[in-house]
Amino acid sequence: MKNFDSRTYSINDFLEWSNSGQLELNPKFQRRSVWTDTARSYLMDTIVRGKPIPKVFIRQKLNVQTRKSIREVVDGQQRLRTILSYLKDGFVISKKHHPTFGGLFFSQLNQADENIQSSILNYEVSTDLLVNMPDSEILDIFGRLNSYSVTLNEQEKIHANHFGPFKTLADRVAHSYNSFWIDNKILSDKEVLRMADVNLCADLLIAMIEGIKSKKQIKSFYASYEREFEHDPVDLESKFSSTITTIQGIFGTDLKETEFKRIHIFYTLFTVIFHLKFGLPGNDKARLNITEQDFARVESRLENINSIFTTEEPQQLNATEVRFLEDSRRATTDKAVRERRTQYLIDIILQ
């Protein structure tokens, strides 16, 4: 028999309950974690943009003496504490998260948009209402919910713990090219659902900013960029887009038929094209501003590279071709191997 009710409540409902003493933000069922300013800003930016946030669980109890219903938050207390604090001018959204509303307290938002305060107060929070449920049943519910949870992979853990502009940029770029990853068979739908697209884009963005690095360093760069990110996200996104557009121009719809669709080889392809167009930090190889007139020639050079993987006479390959083939087949993401693959392709294209 169902003993909970799924509803939606507006943020204004939670504010009214808090002001009237009918909302109990009880940490009894949760860890006493304290969110960073960046995490709080990211949550409010999500709400301001009208995007969904995770569901809240509330136990409703009746106070017989006051004849008032008390709503005890058993899951989602940090989200609600953050929202209520923002409504009381407790903090501002970061300008890095929202250029328009960043730096303004809630009471000042009408300076930027006369309707935004109303939109925030009317924002609906999905809620499961647990009516008069004893502690033992609530604990059982969360035990069951956790038993169905999928163990997070490394990128999902990174995503859950960072809220800065680099995380936002990597997410946005990855999602913008969803069809590109899928159509060219660089990633599968299931891999995208597990954030492999964000992982790839973060890896590529790091190369654009820092030069070629080991994939193992992604986590440390997220942490570093969380503390300080001096780079222009708009410029990075524009250069990323230009690089992808050039790759599309060179291959058309044939990329999925080549070895370059393999994720570690695609990384090399991207870094090569990016270097030729804009220059990779730490790479002193010559550059070539690839235009549409160069597409056919570059495709021909890359087609020759692709044939190395399918040759039936490997003994005819020269030493550099053998090294490239070995580096590519190992699928390693170490810095030295990545650099060798990139240097080799640059040399071939510039011949």
Coordinates of C-alpha atoms in Angstrom, one line a residue:
M1 CA 0.0 0.0 0.0
K2 CA 1.4 3.4 -1.0
N3 CA 2.4 5.5 2.0
F4 CA 3.8 8.6 0.3
D5 CA 2.5 11.3 -2.0
S6 CA 4.4 12.9 -4.8
R7 CA 3.7 16.6 -5.1
T8 CA 5.3 19.9 -6.2
Y9 CA 5.6 22.9 -4.0
S10 CA 6.7 26.4 -4.9
I11 CA 9.7 27.9 -3.3
N12 CA 7.3 30.5 -1.9
D13 CA 5.5 27.6 -0.1
F14 CA 8.7 26.6 1.6
L15 CA 9.4 30.3 2.5
E16 CA 5.9 30.6 4.1
W17 CA 6.4 27.4 6.1
S18 CA 9.8 28.5 7.3
N19 CA 8.5 31.9 8.4
S20 CA 5.5 30.4 10.3
G21 CA 7.7 27.8 12.0
Q22 CA 6.1 24.9 10.1
L23 CA 9.3 23.8 8.3
E24 CA 11.9 21.8 10.3
L25 CA 15.3 21.6 8.6
N26 CA 16.3 18.6 10.7
P27 CA 19.7 17.0 9.9
K28 CA 18.7 13.8 11.7
F29 CA 18.7 11.7 8.6
Q30 CA 21.6 13.4 6.8
R31 CA 25.2 14.3 7.2
R32 CA 25.9 17.8 8.5
S33 CA 27.6 18.8 5.3
V34 CA 28.2 22.5 4.6
W35 CA 28.0 23.6 1.0
T36 CA 30.7 25.9 -0.5
D37 CA 29.7 29.3 -1.8
T38 CA 30.3 27.9 -5.3
A39 CA 27.9 25.0 -4.8
R40 CA 25.2 27.4 -3.4
S41 CA 25.7 29.7 -6.4
Y42 CA 25.4 26.8 -8.8
L43 CA 22.1 25.6 -7.3
M44 CA 20.5 29.1 -7.5
D45 CA 21.8 29.5 -11.0
T46 CA 20.1 26.2 -11.9
I47 CA 16.8 27.6 -10.4
V48 CA 17.1 31.0 -12.1
R49 CA 17.6 29.2 -15.4
G50 CA 14.4 27.2 -14.8
K51 CA 16.1 23.8 -14.8
P52 CA 15.1 21.0 -12.4
I53 CA 16.9 20.2 -9.1
P54 CA 16.7 16.9 -7.3
K55 CA 13.6 15.8 -5.4
V56 CA 13.1 16.7 -1.8
F57 CA 11.7 14.3 0.8
I58 CA 9.5 15.7 3.6
R59 CA 7.8 14.0 6.5
Q60 CA 4.6 15.7 7.5
K61 CA 3.6 15.5 11.2
L62 CA 0.7 17.1 13.0
N63 CA 1.4 19.1 16.2
V64 CA -1.7 18.4 18.2
Q65 CA -1.1 21.3 20.6
T66 CA -0.8 24.0 18.0
R67 CA -2.9 22.1 15.4
K68 CA -0.3 22.9 12.8
S69 CA 1.2 20.6 10.3
I70 CA 5.0 20.4 10.7
R71 CA 7.1 19.5 7.6
E72 CA 10.3 17.9 8.6
V73 CA 12.9 17.8 5.8
V74 CA 14.5 14.3 5.8
D75 CA 16.3 14.7 2.4
G76 CA 17.2 17.9 0.7
Q77 CA 18.0 20.1 3.7
Q78 CA 21.1 21.7 2.1
R79 CA 19.1 22.6 -1.0
L80 CA 16.4 24.2 1.0
R81 CA 18.8 26.0 3.4
T82 CA 20.5 27.4 0.4
I83 CA 17.3 28.6 -1.2
L84 CA 16.0 30.2 1.9
S85 CA 19.3 31.9 2.6
Y86 CA 19.3 33.3 -0.9
L87 CA 15.8 34.7 -0.5
K88 CA 17.0 36.4 2.7
D89 CA 20.0 38.0 0.9
G90 CA 22.4 35.6 2.5
F91 CA 24.6 35.4 -0.6
V92 CA 24.7 36.2 -4.3
I93 CA 25.0 34.1 -7.4
S94 CA 28.5 34.2 -8.9
K95 CA 29.0 36.3 -12.0
K96 CA 30.9 33.3 -13.5
H97 CA 27.6 31.3 -13.2
H98 CA 25.2 34.0 -14.4
P99 CA 26.5 37.3 -15.9
T100 CA 23.2 39.0 -15.6
F101 CA 22.1 38.1 -12.1
G102 CA 25.5 37.4 -10.6
G103 CA 26.6 39.8 -7.9
L104 CA 23.1 40.8 -7.0
F105 CA 21.2 39.9 -3.8
F106 CA 17.7 38.6 -4.2
S107 CA 16.3 41.9 -3.1
Q108 CA 18.2 43.6 -5.9
L109 CA 17.3 41.3 -8.8
N110 CA 14.5 43.6 -10.0
Q111 CA 17.3 46.0 -11.1
A112 CA 18.2 43.4 -13.8
D113 CA 14.7 41.9 -14.5
E114 CA 11.5 42.9 -13.0
N115 CA 10.0 39.4 -13.3
I116 CA 12.9 37.2 -12.0
Q117 CA 12.0 37.4 -8.3
S118 CA 8.5 36.2 -9.1
S119 CA 9.9 33.4 -11.3
I120 CA 12.1 32.2 -8.4
L121 CA 9.3 32.3 -5.9
N122 CA 7.0 30.4 -8.2
Y123 CA 9.7 27.8 -9.1
E124 CA 8.3 24.3 -8.3
V125 CA 10.3 21.8 -6.3
S126 CA 9.4 18.1 -6.7
T127 CA 8.6 16.6 -3.3
D128 CA 7.8 13.2 -1.9
L129 CA 5.5 13.7 1.1
L130 CA 5.8 11.0 3.8
V131 CA 2.8 11.4 6.1
N132 CA 3.3 10.4 9.8
M133 CA 5.9 7.9 8.8
P134 CA 8.1 6.5 11.7
D135 CA 11.9 6.8 11.7
S136 CA 12.3 3.1 11.0
E137 CA 10.3 3.3 7.8
I138 CA 12.2 6.4 6.6
L139 CA 15.5 4.7 7.2
D140 CA 14.2 1.6 5.3
I141 CA 13.2 3.9 2.3
F142 CA 16.6 5.4 2.0
G143 CA 18.3 2.0 2.3
R144 CA 16.2 0.8 -0.6
L145 CA 16.9 3.9 -2.6
N146 CA 20.6 3.6 -2.1
S147 CA 20.5 -0.1 -3.0
Y148 CA 19.4 0.9 -6.5
S149 CA 22.1 3.5 -6.9
V150 CA 24.7 3.0 -9.6
T151 CA 28.3 3.3 -8.4
L152 CA 29.6 6.6 -9.7
N153 CA 32.5 6.6 -12.2
E154 CA 35.4 9.0 -11.9
Q155 CA 33.8 11.8 -14.1
E156 CA 30.5 11.5 -12.3
K157 CA 32.3 11.9 -8.9
I158 CA 34.2 15.0 -10.3
H159 CA 30.9 16.4 -11.6
A160 CA 29.2 16.0 -8.2
N161 CA 32.0 17.8 -6.4
H162 CA 32.7 20.8 -8.6
F163 CA 30.6 23.8 -9.5
G164 CA 33.0 26.3 -11.1
P165 CA 33.2 27.9 -14.6
F166 CA 35.4 25.1 -16.0
K167 CA 32.8 22.4 -15.0
T168 CA 30.0 24.5 -16.5
L169 CA 32.1 25.0 -19.7
A170 CA 32.9 21.3 -20.1
D171 CA 29.2 20.4 -19.6
R172 CA 28.0 23.0 -22.1
V173 CA 30.4 22.0 -24.8
A174 CA 29.8 18.3 -24.3
H175 CA 26.0 18.7 -24.6
S176 CA 26.3 21.1 -27.6
Y177 CA 27.9 18.3 -29.6
N178 CA 25.8 15.4 -28.5
S179 CA 24.8 14.4 -32.0
F180 CA 28.4 14.7 -33.2
W181 CA 29.7 12.2 -30.6
I182 CA 26.8 9.8 -31.4
D183 CA 26.6 10.1 -35.2
N184 CA 30.3 9.7 -35.6
K185 CA 30.4 6.7 -33.2
I186 CA 33.0 8.4 -31.0
L187 CA 30.7 7.6 -28.0
S188 CA 27.6 5.5 -27.5
D189 CA 24.4 6.7 -26.0
K190 CA 25.2 4.7 -22.8
E191 CA 28.6 6.3 -22.5
V192 CA 27.1 9.7 -22.9
L193 CA 24.6 8.9 -20.1
R194 CA 27.6 8.1 -17.9
M195 CA 29.2 11.5 -18.8
A196 CA 31.9 10.2 -21.1
D197 CA 31.2 13.2 -23.4
V198 CA 32.0 15.6 -20.5
N199 CA 35.1 13.7 -19.7
L200 CA 36.3 13.9 -23.3
C201 CA 35.5 17.6 -23.6
A202 CA 37.2 18.4 -20.2
D203 CA 40.3 16.5 -21.5
L204 CA 40.3 18.5 -24.8
L205 CA 39.7 21.8 -23.1
I206 CA 42.7 21.1 -20.7
A207 CA 44.8 20.5 -23.8
M208 CA 43.7 23.8 -25.3
I209 CA 44.6 25.6 -22.1
E210 CA 47.6 23.8 -20.8
G211 CA 48.9 21.8 -23.7
I212 CA 48.8 18.0 -23.9
K213 CA 48.5 16.3 -20.5
S214 CA 47.8 12.8 -19.2
K215 CA 44.2 12.0 -18.8
K216 CA 44.9 11.0 -15.2
Q217 CA 45.3 14.8 -14.5
I218 CA 41.7 15.7 -15.3
K219 CA 40.7 15.5 -11.6
S220 CA 43.5 17.7 -10.4
F221 CA 42.8 20.4 -13.1
Y222 CA 39.1 20.5 -12.1
A223 CA 40.3 21.2 -8.5
S224 CA 42.8 23.8 -9.7
Y225 CA 40.3 25.6 -11.9
E226 CA 37.7 25.5 -9.1
R227 CA 40.0 27.7 -7.0
E228 CA 41.0 30.0 -9.9
F229 CA 40.0 30.1 -13.6
E230 CA 41.5 33.1 -15.4
H231 CA 40.6 31.9 -18.9
D232 CA 37.8 33.3 -21.1
P233 CA 35.0 30.5 -21.5
V234 CA 33.5 32.3 -24.5
D235 CA 36.9 32.3 -26.3
L236 CA 37.6 28.6 -25.4
E237 CA 34.1 27.6 -26.6
S238 CA 34.5 29.5 -29.8
K239 CA 37.9 27.8 -30.6
F240 CA 36.5 24.4 -29.6
S241 CA 33.6 24.9 -32.0
S242 CA 35.9 26.1 -34.8
T243 CA 38.1 22.9 -34.4
I244 CA 35.1 20.6 -34.5
T245 CA 33.7 22.5 -37.5
T246 CA 37.0 22.0 -39.3
I247 CA 37.1 18.3 -38.5
Q248 CA 33.5 18.0 -39.9
G249 CA 34.6 19.9 -43.0
I250 CA 37.6 17.5 -43.6
F251 CA 35.7 14.2 -43.0
G252 CA 32.1 15.1 -43.8
T253 CA 30.1 12.0 -42.7
D254 CA 33.0 9.6 -43.1
L255 CA 34.6 10.1 -39.7
K256 CA 32.7 7.2 -38.3
E257 CA 34.3 4.9 -40.9
T258 CA 37.8 5.7 -39.8
E259 CA 40.1 4.8 -36.9
F260 CA 39.9 8.5 -35.9
K261 CA 36.5 7.7 -34.3
R262 CA 38.3 5.8 -31.5
I263 CA 38.3 8.1 -28.6
H264 CA 42.0 8.2 -27.9
I265 CA 42.8 8.7 -31.6
F266 CA 40.1 11.4 -31.8
Y267 CA 41.8 13.2 -29.0
T268 CA 44.9 13.3 -31.1
L269 CA 43.0 14.4 -34.2
F270 CA 41.4 17.3 -32.2
T271 CA 44.7 18.4 -30.7
V272 CA 46.4 18.3 -34.1
I273 CA 43.7 20.4 -35.8
F274 CA 43.5 22.8 -32.8
H275 CA 47.3 23.3 -33.0
L276 CA 47.3 24.0 -36.7
K277 CA 44.6 26.6 -36.3
F278 CA 45.4 28.2 -32.9
G279 CA 48.6 26.6 -31.5
L280 CA 48.9 24.2 -28.6
P281 CA 50.7 25.6 -25.5
G282 CA 54.1 24.1 -25.3
N283 CA 54.2 22.9 -28.9
D284 CA 56.6 24.7 -31.2
K285 CA 55.6 22.8 -34.4
A286 CA 54.7 25.0 -37.4
R287 CA 51.1 25.9 -37.9
L288 CA 48.6 26.0 -40.8
N289 CA 45.4 28.0 -40.7
I290 CA 43.3 25.3 -42.4
T291 CA 40.7 26.7 -44.7
E292 CA 38.1 25.1 -46.8
Q293 CA 40.6 24.9 -49.7
D294 CA 42.8 22.7 -47.6
F295 CA 40.2 20.2 -46.6
A296 CA 40.7 17.7 -49.5
R297 CA 44.5 17.7 -49.1
V298 CA 44.3 17.2 -45.3
E299 CA 41.7 14.5 -45.7
S300 CA 44.1 12.7 -48.2
R301 CA 47.0 12.9 -45.7
L302 CA 44.8 11.5 -42.9
E303 CA 43.4 8.8 -45.2
N304 CA 47.0 7.6 -45.7
I305 CA 47.4 7.5 -41.9
N306 CA 44.1 5.6 -41.6
S307 CA 45.5 2.9 -44.0
I308 CA 48.3 2.2 -41.6
F309 CA 45.8 0.5 -39.3
T310 CA 44.5 -1.8 -42.0
T311 CA 47.7 -2.7 -43.8
E312 CA 48.3 -6.4 -44.5
E313 CA 52.0 -5.8 -44.9
P314 CA 53.2 -4.2 -41.7
Q315 CA 56.8 -5.0 -42.6
Q316 CA 56.6 -2.3 -45.2
L317 CA 55.9 0.4 -42.6
N318 CA 58.8 2.7 -41.7
A319 CA 60.0 3.1 -38.1
T320 CA 57.9 6.2 -37.4
E321 CA 54.8 4.6 -38.8
V322 CA 55.4 1.5 -36.6
R323 CA 55.8 3.6 -33.5
F324 CA 52.6 5.5 -34.3
L325 CA 50.7 2.3 -34.9
E326 CA 52.0 0.9 -31.6
D327 CA 51.1 4.1 -29.7
S328 CA 47.6 4.1 -31.2
R329 CA 46.9 0.4 -30.6
R330 CA 47.8 0.6 -26.9
A331 CA 45.1 3.2 -26.4
T332 CA 47.2 4.8 -23.7
T333 CA 46.5 8.3 -22.5
D334 CA 49.9 9.1 -21.0
K335 CA 51.3 12.4 -21.9
A336 CA 54.4 11.2 -23.8
V337 CA 52.4 8.9 -26.0
R338 CA 49.8 11.5 -26.7
E339 CA 52.5 14.0 -27.7
R340 CA 54.2 11.5 -30.0
R341 CA 50.9 10.8 -31.8
T342 CA 50.1 14.5 -32.1
Q343 CA 53.6 15.4 -33.4
Y344 CA 53.5 12.6 -36.0
L345 CA 50.1 13.7 -37.4
I346 CA 51.2 17.3 -37.5
D347 CA 54.3 16.4 -39.5
I348 CA 52.3 14.3 -42.0
I349 CA 49.8 17.1 -42.6
L350 CA 52.5 19.7 -43.1
Q351 CA 54.5 17.7 -45.5

